PDB file of C-alpha atoms in Angstrom:
ATOM      1  CA  MET A   1       0.404   0.052  -0.100  1.00 51.00           C
ATOM      2  CA  ALA A   2       2.959   2.429   0.439  1.00 58.00           C
ATOM      3  CA  VAL A   3       4.649   1.669  -2.513  1.00 58.00           C
ATOM      4  CA  ARG A   4       1.700   2.512  -3.992  1.00 60.00           C
ATOM      5  CA  ALA A   5       1.488   5.906  -2.077  1.00 51.00           C
ATOM      6  CA  ARG A   6       5.115   6.649  -3.107  1.00 58.00           C
ATOM      7  CA  THR A   7       4.392   6.055  -6.783  1.00 64.00           C
ATOM      8  CA  ALA A   8       0.835   7.581  -7.190  1.00 50.00           C
ATOM      9  CA  LEU A   9       2.911  10.682  -5.721  1.00 49.00           C
ATOM     10  CA  ARG A  10       5.412  10.494  -8.033  1.00 60.00           C
ATOM     11  CA  ALA A  11       2.753   9.853 -10.770  1.00 55.00           C
ATOM     12  CA  ILE A  12       1.538  13.591  -9.031  1.00 48.00           C
ATOM     13  CA  PHE A  13       4.901  15.320  -8.638  1.00 51.00           C
ATOM     14  CA  GLY A  14       5.968  14.364 -12.141  1.00 56.00           C
ATOM     15  CA  LEU A  15       2.514  15.618 -13.474  1.00 51.00           C
ATOM     16  CA  GLN A  16       2.815  18.920 -11.878  1.00 52.00           C
ATOM     17  CA  LEU A  17       6.347  19.067 -12.792  1.00 56.00           C
ATOM     18  CA  GLY A  18       5.383  19.402 -16.695  1.00 56.00           C
ATOM     19  CA  ILE A  19       2.878  21.718 -16.513  1.00 51.00           C
ATOM     20  CA  ALA A  20       5.428  23.669 -15.018  1.00 53.00           C
ATOM     21  CA  LEU A  21       7.838  23.753 -17.940  1.00 55.00           C
ATOM     22  CA  VAL A  22       4.999  24.125 -20.238  1.00 50.00           C
ATOM     23  CA  LEU A  23       3.939  26.696 -19.201  1.00 48.00           C
ATOM     24  CA  LEU A  24       7.275  28.525 -17.883  1.00 49.00           C
ATOM     25  CA  GLY A  25       7.993  27.361 -21.801  1.00 51.00           C
ATOM     26  CA  ARG A  26       4.930  28.981 -23.257  1.00 47.00           C
ATOM     27  CA  ASP A  27       6.029  32.037 -21.371  1.00 46.00           C
ATOM     28  CA  PHE A  28       9.727  31.904 -22.598  1.00 45.00           C
ATOM     29  CA  ALA A  29       8.421  31.913 -26.297  1.00 44.00           C
ATOM     30  CA  ILE A  30       6.098  34.556 -25.474  1.00 42.00           C
ATOM     31  CA  VAL A  31       9.256  36.657 -24.603  1.00 41.00           C
ATOM     32  CA  LEU A  32      11.301  35.763 -26.964  1.00 44.00           C
ATOM     33  CA  PRO A  33      10.490  37.349 -30.130  1.00 44.00           C
ATOM     34  CA  SER A  34      10.626  40.801 -28.179  1.00 44.00           C
ATOM     35  CA  LEU A  35      13.858  40.203 -26.927  1.00 47.00           C
ATOM     36  CA  ARG A  36      17.301  41.336 -29.527  1.00 55.00           C
ATOM     37  CA  LEU A  37      20.238  42.349 -29.745  1.00 67.00           C
ATOM     38  CA  PRO A  38      20.994  45.999 -29.567  1.00 76.00           C
ATOM     39  CA  SER A  39      21.459  47.199 -32.388  1.00 80.00           C
ATOM     40  CA  PHE A  40      25.018  49.500 -32.465  1.00 83.00           C
ATOM     41  CA  ALA A  41      23.611  51.520 -35.750  1.00 86.00           C
ATOM     42  CA  PRO A  42      24.671  54.997 -35.594  1.00 85.00           C
ATOM     43  CA  ALA A  43      21.155  57.322 -34.131  1.00 83.00           C
ATOM     44  CA  PRO A  44      18.595  58.680 -36.368  1.00 80.00           C
ATOM     45  CA  ASP A  45      19.798  61.959 -35.999  1.00 78.00           C
ATOM     46  CA  VAL A  46      23.320  61.481 -37.774  1.00 84.00           C
ATOM     47  CA  PRO A  47      23.311  62.476 -41.626  1.00 85.00           C
ATOM     48  CA  ILE A  48      23.091  59.534 -43.950  1.00 85.00           C
ATOM     49  CA  THR A  49      25.540  59.504 -46.514  1.00 87.00           C
ATOM     50  CA  PRO A  50      26.333  56.209 -49.204  1.00 91.00           C
ATOM     51  CA  GLY A  51      27.815  53.166 -47.634  1.00 90.00           C
ATOM     52  CA  ASP A  52      26.437  55.055 -43.927  1.00 90.00           C
ATOM     53  CA  GLN A  53      22.427  53.851 -44.945  1.00 90.00           C
ATOM     54  CA  THR A  54      21.746  51.648 -41.646  1.00 89.00           C
ATOM     55  CA  ARG A  55      19.881  53.865 -38.802  1.00 89.00           C
ATOM     56  CA  ARG A  56      18.359  52.703 -34.844  1.00 86.00           C
ATOM     57  CA  PHE A  57      14.940  52.074 -35.423  1.00 86.00           C
ATOM     58  CA  ASP A  58      11.506  51.753 -33.219  1.00 79.00           C
ATOM     59  CA  PRO A  59       8.648  50.849 -34.974  1.00 64.00           C
ATOM     60  CA  ALA A  60       7.055  52.594 -31.695  1.00 66.00           C
ATOM     61  CA  LYS A  61       7.573  55.692 -32.222  1.00 65.00           C
ATOM     62  CA  SER A  62       8.838  58.225 -35.229  1.00 58.00           C
ATOM     63  CA  PRO A  63      11.987  58.858 -36.135  1.00 57.00           C
ATOM     64  CA  PRO A  64      12.811  62.565 -37.007  1.00 55.00           C
ATOM     65  CA  ARG A  65      13.221  63.495 -40.719  1.00 51.00           C
ATOM     66  CA  GLN A  66      15.350  64.546 -42.464  1.00 46.00           C
ATOM     67  CA  THR A  67      16.093  67.776 -44.710  1.00 44.00           C
ATOM     68  CA  GLY A  68      18.609  66.764 -46.953  1.00 45.00           C
ATOM     69  CA  ARG A  69      20.878  63.996 -48.568  1.00 48.00           C
ATOM     70  CA  PRO A  70      23.476  62.643 -47.685  1.00 48.00           C
ATOM     71  CA  GLY A  71      25.576  64.074 -45.286  1.00 48.00           C
ATOM     72  CA  GLU A  72      22.956  66.424 -43.678  1.00 48.00           C
ATOM     73  CA  ALA A  73      20.928  65.931 -39.922  1.00 48.00           C
ATOM     74  CA  MET A  74      17.456  65.109 -39.437  1.00 45.00           C
ATOM     75  CA  PRO A  75      15.399  67.477 -36.723  1.00 42.00           C
ATOM     76  CA  ALA A  76      13.482  66.031 -34.315  1.00 44.00           C
ATOM     77  CA  ASN A  77      10.330  64.859 -35.020  1.00 50.00           C
ATOM     78  CA  ALA A  78       7.026  64.877 -33.107  1.00 53.00           C
ATOM     79  CA  ASP A  79       6.050  60.966 -32.638  1.00 62.00           C
ATOM     80  CA  MET A  80       3.436  60.096 -35.551  1.00 72.00           C
ATOM     81  CA  PRO A  81      -0.508  59.394 -34.397  1.00 77.00           C
ATOM     82  CA  SER A  82      -1.072  55.153 -33.492  1.00 82.00           C
ATOM     83  CA  ARG A  83      -2.253  55.026 -36.467  1.00 88.00           C
ATOM     84  CA  LEU A  84      -3.036  56.073 -39.695  1.00 93.00           C
ATOM     85  CA  PHE A  85      -5.636  59.425 -40.522  1.00 91.00           C
ATOM     86  CA  PHE A  86      -6.122  61.306 -44.127  1.00 92.00           C
ATOM     87  CA  GLU A  87      -6.556  64.998 -44.371  1.00 90.00           C
ATOM     88  CA  ALA A  88      -5.956  67.745 -47.251  1.00 87.00           C
ATOM     89  CA  ARG A  89      -2.779  68.373 -47.355  1.00 87.00           C
ATOM     90  CA  GLU A  90      -2.536  72.574 -48.559  1.00 81.00           C
ATOM     91  CA  GLY A  91      -1.288  73.067 -51.535  1.00 77.00           C
ATOM     92  CA  GLY A  92      -3.921  70.406 -53.186  1.00 79.00           C
ATOM     93  CA  GLY A  93      -3.557  66.171 -52.787  1.00 83.00           C
ATOM     94  CA  THR A  94      -4.452  64.708 -49.427  1.00 92.00           C
ATOM     95  CA  VAL A  95      -1.827  64.026 -46.906  1.00 92.00           C
ATOM     96  CA  ILE A  96      -1.904  60.126 -45.338  1.00 93.00           C
ATOM     97  CA  TYR A  97       0.260  60.156 -42.190  1.00 91.00           C
ATOM     98  CA  GLY A  98       0.974  58.183 -39.465  1.00 91.00           C
ATOM     99  CA  GLN A  99       1.247  54.702 -37.800  1.00 91.00           C
ATOM    100  CA  ILE A 100      -0.048  51.215 -39.751  1.00 93.00           C
ATOM    101  CA  LYS A 101      -1.677  49.285 -38.206  1.00 93.00           C
ATOM    102  CA  GLU A 102      -4.388  46.544 -38.381  1.00 93.00           C
ATOM    103  CA  GLY A 103      -7.547  47.271 -40.578  1.00 95.00           C
ATOM    104  CA  ASP A 104      -6.376  50.195 -41.340  1.00 96.00           C
ATOM    105  CA  PHE A 105      -6.370  49.088 -45.361  1.00 96.00           C
ATOM    106  CA  THR A 106     -10.719  48.809 -44.387  1.00 96.00           C
ATOM    107  CA  ARG A 107     -10.634  52.096 -43.168  1.00 96.00           C
ATOM    108  CA  PHE A 108      -8.585  53.567 -46.046  1.00 96.00           C
ATOM    109  CA  SER A 109     -11.275  52.266 -48.569  1.00 96.00           C
ATOM    110  CA  ASP A 110     -14.434  53.427 -46.751  1.00 96.00           C
ATOM    111  CA  TRP A 111     -12.039  56.887 -46.436  1.00 95.00           C
ATOM    112  CA  LEU A 112     -11.328  56.341 -50.487  1.00 95.00           C
ATOM    113  CA  GLU A 113     -15.422  55.974 -51.128  1.00 93.00           C
ATOM    114  CA  ASP A 114     -16.527  58.912 -49.490  1.00 93.00           C
ATOM    115  CA  GLN A 115     -14.229  60.379 -51.736  1.00 91.00           C
ATOM    116  CA  SER A 116     -15.448  62.213 -54.778  1.00 87.00           C
ATOM    117  CA  PRO A 117     -13.719  63.211 -56.829  1.00 89.00           C
ATOM    118  CA  ALA A 118     -11.026  60.486 -55.196  1.00 88.00           C
ATOM    119  CA  PRO A 119      -8.155  62.187 -54.470  1.00 92.00           C
ATOM    120  CA  GLU A 120      -5.216  62.026 -57.619  1.00 93.00           C
ATOM    121  CA  THR A 121      -2.342  62.613 -55.668  1.00 95.00           C
ATOM    122  CA  LEU A 122      -2.101  60.789 -51.721  1.00 96.00           C
ATOM    123  CA  TRP A 123       0.893  62.014 -49.933  1.00 95.00           C
ATOM    124  CA  LEU A 124       3.001  60.115 -47.648  1.00 95.00           C
ATOM    125  CA  ASN A 125       4.901  60.289 -43.773  1.00 92.00           C
ATOM    126  CA  SER A 126       4.261  57.402 -41.631  1.00 92.00           C
ATOM    127  CA  PRO A 127       6.843  55.685 -39.480  1.00 91.00           C
ATOM    128  CA  GLY A 128       4.901  52.210 -40.839  1.00 91.00           C
ATOM    129  CA  GLY A 129       3.577  49.152 -39.151  1.00 91.00           C
ATOM    130  CA  SER A 130       1.224  46.658 -40.388  1.00 92.00           C
ATOM    131  CA  VAL A 131       2.360  44.778 -43.447  1.00 92.00           C
ATOM    132  CA  SER A 132      -0.746  43.653 -45.228  1.00 92.00           C
ATOM    133  CA  ASP A 133      -2.605  46.900 -44.329  1.00 95.00           C
ATOM    134  CA  ALA A 134       0.354  48.540 -45.991  1.00 96.00           C
ATOM    135  CA  LEU A 135       0.312  45.811 -49.406  1.00 96.00           C
ATOM    136  CA  ASP A 136      -4.252  46.656 -49.309  1.00 96.00           C
ATOM    137  CA  ILE A 137      -3.519  49.153 -49.716  1.00 97.00           C
ATOM    138  CA  GLY A 138      -1.083  49.480 -52.140  1.00 98.00           C
ATOM    139  CA  ARG A 139      -3.191  47.519 -54.254  1.00 97.00           C
ATOM    140  CA  LEU A 140      -5.696  49.325 -54.257  1.00 97.00           C
ATOM    141  CA  ILE A 141      -4.174  52.754 -54.970  1.00 97.00           C
ATOM    142  CA  ARG A 142      -2.749  50.986 -58.195  1.00 98.00           C
ATOM    143  CA  GLU A 143      -6.026  49.776 -59.013  1.00 97.00           C
ATOM    144  CA  ARG A 144      -7.674  53.966 -58.650  1.00 96.00           C
ATOM    145  CA  GLY A 145      -4.294  54.559 -60.524  1.00 96.00           C
ATOM    146  CA  ILE A 146      -3.607  56.959 -57.483  1.00 96.00           C
ATOM    147  CA  THR A 147      -0.106  59.037 -57.713  1.00 97.00           C
ATOM    148  CA  THR A 148       1.596  58.940 -54.257  1.00 97.00           C
ATOM    149  CA  ALA A 149       4.271  61.685 -53.169  1.00 96.00           C
ATOM    150  CA  MET A 150       6.148  62.310 -50.259  1.00 95.00           C
ATOM    151  CA  ASP A 151       7.307  65.792 -49.575  1.00 91.00           C
ATOM    152  CA  ALA A 152      10.865  67.118 -48.928  1.00 91.00           C
ATOM    153  CA  ASP A 153      10.301  66.295 -44.839  1.00 87.00           C
ATOM    154  CA  GLY A 154       8.600  63.494 -45.433  1.00 90.00           C
ATOM    155  CA  GLN A 155       9.453  60.072 -44.001  1.00 91.00           C
ATOM    156  CA  CYS A 156       8.237  56.877 -45.334  1.00 94.00           C
ATOM    157  CA  LEU A 157       9.561  53.741 -43.298  1.00 94.00           C
ATOM    158  CA  SER A 158       9.511  49.886 -42.471  1.00 92.00           C
ATOM    159  CA  ALA A 159       5.413  49.039 -43.887  1.00 94.00           C
ATOM    160  CA  CYS A 160       5.128  52.431 -46.015  1.00 96.00           C
ATOM    161  CA  PRO A 161       7.226  52.122 -48.921  1.00 97.00           C
ATOM    162  CA  TYR A 162       5.238  49.293 -50.147  1.00 97.00           C
ATOM    163  CA  ILE A 163       2.123  52.150 -49.589  1.00 98.00           C
ATOM    164  CA  LEU A 164       4.110  54.340 -51.998  1.00 98.00           C
ATOM    165  CA  MET A 165       5.039  51.493 -54.664  1.00 98.00           C
ATOM    166  CA  GLY A 166       1.346  51.070 -55.351  1.00 98.00           C
ATOM    167  CA  GLY A 167       1.423  54.486 -56.812  1.00 97.00           C
ATOM    168  CA  ALA A 168       0.693  54.501 -60.483  1.00 97.00           C
ATOM    169  CA  GLU A 169       3.021  57.633 -60.519  1.00 97.00           C
ATOM    170  CA  ARG A 170       6.166  58.153 -57.628  1.00 98.00           C
ATOM    171  CA  HIS A 171       6.989  61.574 -57.102  1.00 97.00           C
ATOM    172  CA  ILE A 172       9.352  62.139 -54.093  1.00 97.00           C
ATOM    173  CA  THR A 173      11.417  65.626 -53.304  1.00 95.00           C
ATOM    174  CA  LYS A 174      14.897  64.890 -52.532  1.00 93.00           C
ATOM    175  CA  GLY A 175      14.753  65.218 -48.947  1.00 90.00           C
ATOM    176  CA  ALA A 176      12.407  62.555 -48.378  1.00 92.00           C
ATOM    177  CA  TRP A 177      13.022  59.524 -46.282  1.00 92.00           C
ATOM    178  CA  VAL A 178      12.581  55.812 -47.808  1.00 96.00           C
ATOM    179  CA  GLY A 179      13.468  53.195 -45.500  1.00 95.00           C
ATOM    180  CA  VAL A 180      13.090  49.337 -45.375  1.00 95.00           C
ATOM    181  CA  HIS A 181      14.169  46.144 -43.119  1.00 92.00           C
ATOM    182  CA  GLN A 182      13.415  42.820 -42.091  1.00 88.00           C
ATOM    183  CA  HIS A 183       9.434  42.122 -42.315  1.00 80.00           C
ATOM    184  CA  TYR A 184       8.377  41.913 -38.023  1.00 64.00           C
ATOM    185  CA  TYR A 185       6.548  39.139 -36.797  1.00 50.00           C
ATOM    186  CA  GLY A 186       6.783  38.528 -33.305  1.00 46.00           C
ATOM    187  CA  LYS A 187       3.770  37.977 -32.434  1.00 46.00           C
ATOM    188  CA  SER A 188       3.216  36.719 -29.086  1.00 36.00           C
ATOM    189  CA  VAL A 189       2.243  33.563 -30.305  1.00 40.00           C
ATOM    190  CA  ALA A 190       4.083  29.969 -29.992  1.00 44.00           C
ATOM    191  CA  LEU A 191       4.102  28.202 -33.194  1.00 41.00           C
ATOM    192  CA  PRO A 192       6.257  25.108 -33.866  1.00 49.00           C
ATOM    193  CA  ALA A 193       9.492  25.781 -35.908  1.00 46.00           C
ATOM    194  CA  PHE A 194       8.474  24.697 -39.387  1.00 45.00           C
ATOM    195  CA  LEU A 195       5.376  26.440 -39.101  1.00 47.00           C
ATOM    196  CA  ALA A 196       7.287  29.742 -37.741  1.00 50.00           C
ATOM    197  CA  VAL A 197       9.689  29.274 -41.383  1.00 56.00           C
ATOM    198  CA  GLU A 198       6.526  28.650 -43.392  1.00 63.00           C
ATOM    199  CA  ASP A 199       4.797  31.779 -42.590  1.00 64.00           C
ATOM    200  CA  ILE A 200       7.502  34.196 -42.746  1.00 68.00           C
ATOM    201  CA  GLN A 201       7.920  32.670 -46.330  1.00 73.00           C
ATOM    202  CA  ARG A 202       5.024  32.436 -47.451  1.00 77.00           C
ATOM    203  CA  SER A 203       5.045  36.043 -46.789  1.00 79.00           C
ATOM    204  CA  GLN A 204       8.170  36.943 -48.444  1.00 81.00           C
ATOM    205  CA  ALA A 205       6.746  35.474 -51.182  1.00 85.00           C
ATOM    206  CA  GLU A 206       3.642  37.217 -51.395  1.00 90.00           C
ATOM    207  CA  VAL A 207       6.272  40.921 -50.665  1.00 91.00           C
ATOM    208  CA  VAL A 208       8.387  39.721 -53.848  1.00 91.00           C
ATOM    209  CA  THR A 209       5.201  38.794 -55.928  1.00 93.00           C
ATOM    210  CA  TYR A 210       4.041  42.572 -54.736  1.00 95.00           C
ATOM    211  CA  LEU A 211       7.194  43.694 -56.162  1.00 96.00           C
ATOM    212  CA  ASP A 212       7.347  42.235 -59.151  1.00 95.00           C
ATOM    213  CA  THR A 213       3.113  43.584 -59.307  1.00 96.00           C
ATOM    214  CA  MET A 214       4.349  47.150 -59.024  1.00 97.00           C
ATOM    215  CA  GLY A 215       7.192  47.438 -61.515  1.00 97.00           C
ATOM    216  CA  ILE A 216       9.585  46.874 -58.214  1.00 97.00           C
ATOM    217  CA  ASP A 217      13.316  45.675 -58.582  1.00 95.00           C
ATOM    218  CA  PRO A 218      12.708  43.156 -56.144  1.00 93.00           C
ATOM    219  CA  LEU A 219      16.692  42.909 -55.595  1.00 94.00           C
ATOM    220  CA  ILE A 220      15.481  45.731 -53.564  1.00 95.00           C
ATOM    221  CA  MET A 221      14.695  43.119 -51.170  1.00 93.00           C
ATOM    222  CA  ARG A 222      18.481  42.852 -50.350  1.00 93.00           C
ATOM    223  CA  HIS A 223      18.249  45.761 -48.460  1.00 94.00           C
ATOM    224  CA  SER A 224      14.670  44.852 -45.925  1.00 91.00           C
ATOM    225  CA  LEU A 225      16.605  41.245 -45.676  1.00 89.00           C
ATOM    226  CA  ALA A 226      20.222  41.895 -44.220  1.00 90.00           C
ATOM    227  CA  THR A 227      18.424  44.815 -42.010  1.00 92.00           C
ATOM    228  CA  PRO A 228      17.491  42.815 -38.882  1.00 89.00           C
ATOM    229  CA  PRO A 229      13.448  45.195 -37.420  1.00 87.00           C
ATOM    230  CA  ASN A 230      15.257  47.829 -34.624  1.00 89.00           C
ATOM    231  CA  GLU A 231      17.222  49.244 -37.210  1.00 91.00           C
ATOM    232  CA  ILE A 232      15.975  50.680 -40.917  1.00 94.00           C
ATOM    233  CA  TYR A 233      17.934  51.094 -44.066  1.00 95.00           C
ATOM    234  CA  ILE A 234      17.532  54.182 -45.868  1.00 95.00           C
ATOM    235  CA  LEU A 235      17.310  54.416 -49.582  1.00 96.00           C
ATOM    236  CA  LEU A 236      20.053  56.398 -51.216  1.00 95.00           C
ATOM    237  CA  ASP A 237      18.386  59.328 -54.482  1.00 94.00           C
ATOM    238  CA  GLU A 238      20.122  56.982 -57.153  1.00 96.00           C
ATOM    239  CA  GLU A 239      18.493  53.493 -54.870  1.00 97.00           C
ATOM    240  CA  LEU A 240      14.528  54.899 -54.991  1.00 97.00           C
ATOM    241  CA  THR A 241      15.272  55.629 -59.098  1.00 97.00           C
ATOM    242  CA  GLY A 242      17.491  52.151 -59.691  1.00 97.00           C
ATOM    243  CA  TYR A 243      14.842  50.450 -57.650  1.00 97.00           C
ATOM    244  CA  ASN A 244      12.375  52.119 -59.063  1.00 97.00           C
ATOM    245  CA  VAL A 245      10.683  53.024 -56.708  1.00 97.00           C
ATOM    246  CA  ALA A 246      10.970  56.248 -57.787  1.00 97.00           C
ATOM    247  CA  THR A 247       9.420  56.484 -61.167  1.00 97.00           C
ATOM    248  CA  GLU A 248      10.060  61.102 -60.293  1.00 95.00           C
ATOM    249  CA  LEU A 249      12.404  62.493 -58.202  1.00 94.00           C
ATOM    250  CA  SER A 250      12.701  66.493 -57.820  1.00 92.00           C
ATOM    251  CA  ASP A 251      14.462  69.230 -56.462  1.00 87.00           C
ATOM    252  CA  LYS A 252      10.833  70.813 -55.217  1.00 73.00           C
ATOM    253  CA  GLU A 253       7.945  70.093 -53.760  1.00 62.00           C
ATOM    254  CA  GLU A 254       5.167  70.299 -56.911  1.00 61.00           C
TER     255      GLU A 254
END
C-alpha cells in the first residue's frame, strides 16, 4: 500500500513538474520575440552618407526627419499618431500620415469610397506598421490609378514603402526619407519552428510578388532582408530611381 502511495505521489509530482515546464516554456515563447540584440547602428539624427545608411529604429516611435541627403542631419520630429489619418494637404492632394495598424486598409478603403472625386495624389508620411494592410492599401491605390508622393521632410519607413510603391506614379522630393528593414513577425504566439519558418517564407513570397506586380526591382529586398527590425536602411536617391521606387525625383515640392 505504501509503495502504491509513493508511486502515485511520484506520478502526481511528475505531472505537476511537466505542467510547470509547459507553462514556463509558453511564457518564454511569448517573451522571446521581443528579445533582440541591441542595435549598434548610429542614432537617427546622424547624417546619412553613401555606404552608411543604416540607423537605429524604434517602430513604436517616429524617427526624426531629414531635410537633405546625403550629409545633412535630421531635426527632431514629434511622434506619429497611432494609426493612419487622411486629411487635405495645403496645395492640393491628401496627406496620409501615422502608423499603419491592422484594420487601416478597411478604414482607407471606406474613406476612399466617400471621396468624390477621388484624390489624384496621396502624400505619405508614416513610420510603418502592418505589412498586410500596407500591401492591400498599395494594391487599391494602383487599382484606382492614384499617384503617391512625398514632401522633402516626409518619411516612409518599414511597411510604408509598400503603400508608396502602389502609386501609378511615384513622385519623391529629394530629402524625403524612405527606409526598409526585415518584417517583424514577433506576435506573442508560440508556433512550432517549421510553421514559423513557413509563415515567414510565405509572407516574403507575397512581398516579392507584390514588388513584381508594381514594377519594383525585387533586388531591393537585399537591403530589407539584411537589416534587422530595430534598424532601418535609408535608400539614397540613386537607389530610389534604380529600384524604380520613384518614377520622378525632384528638387522642389509640387
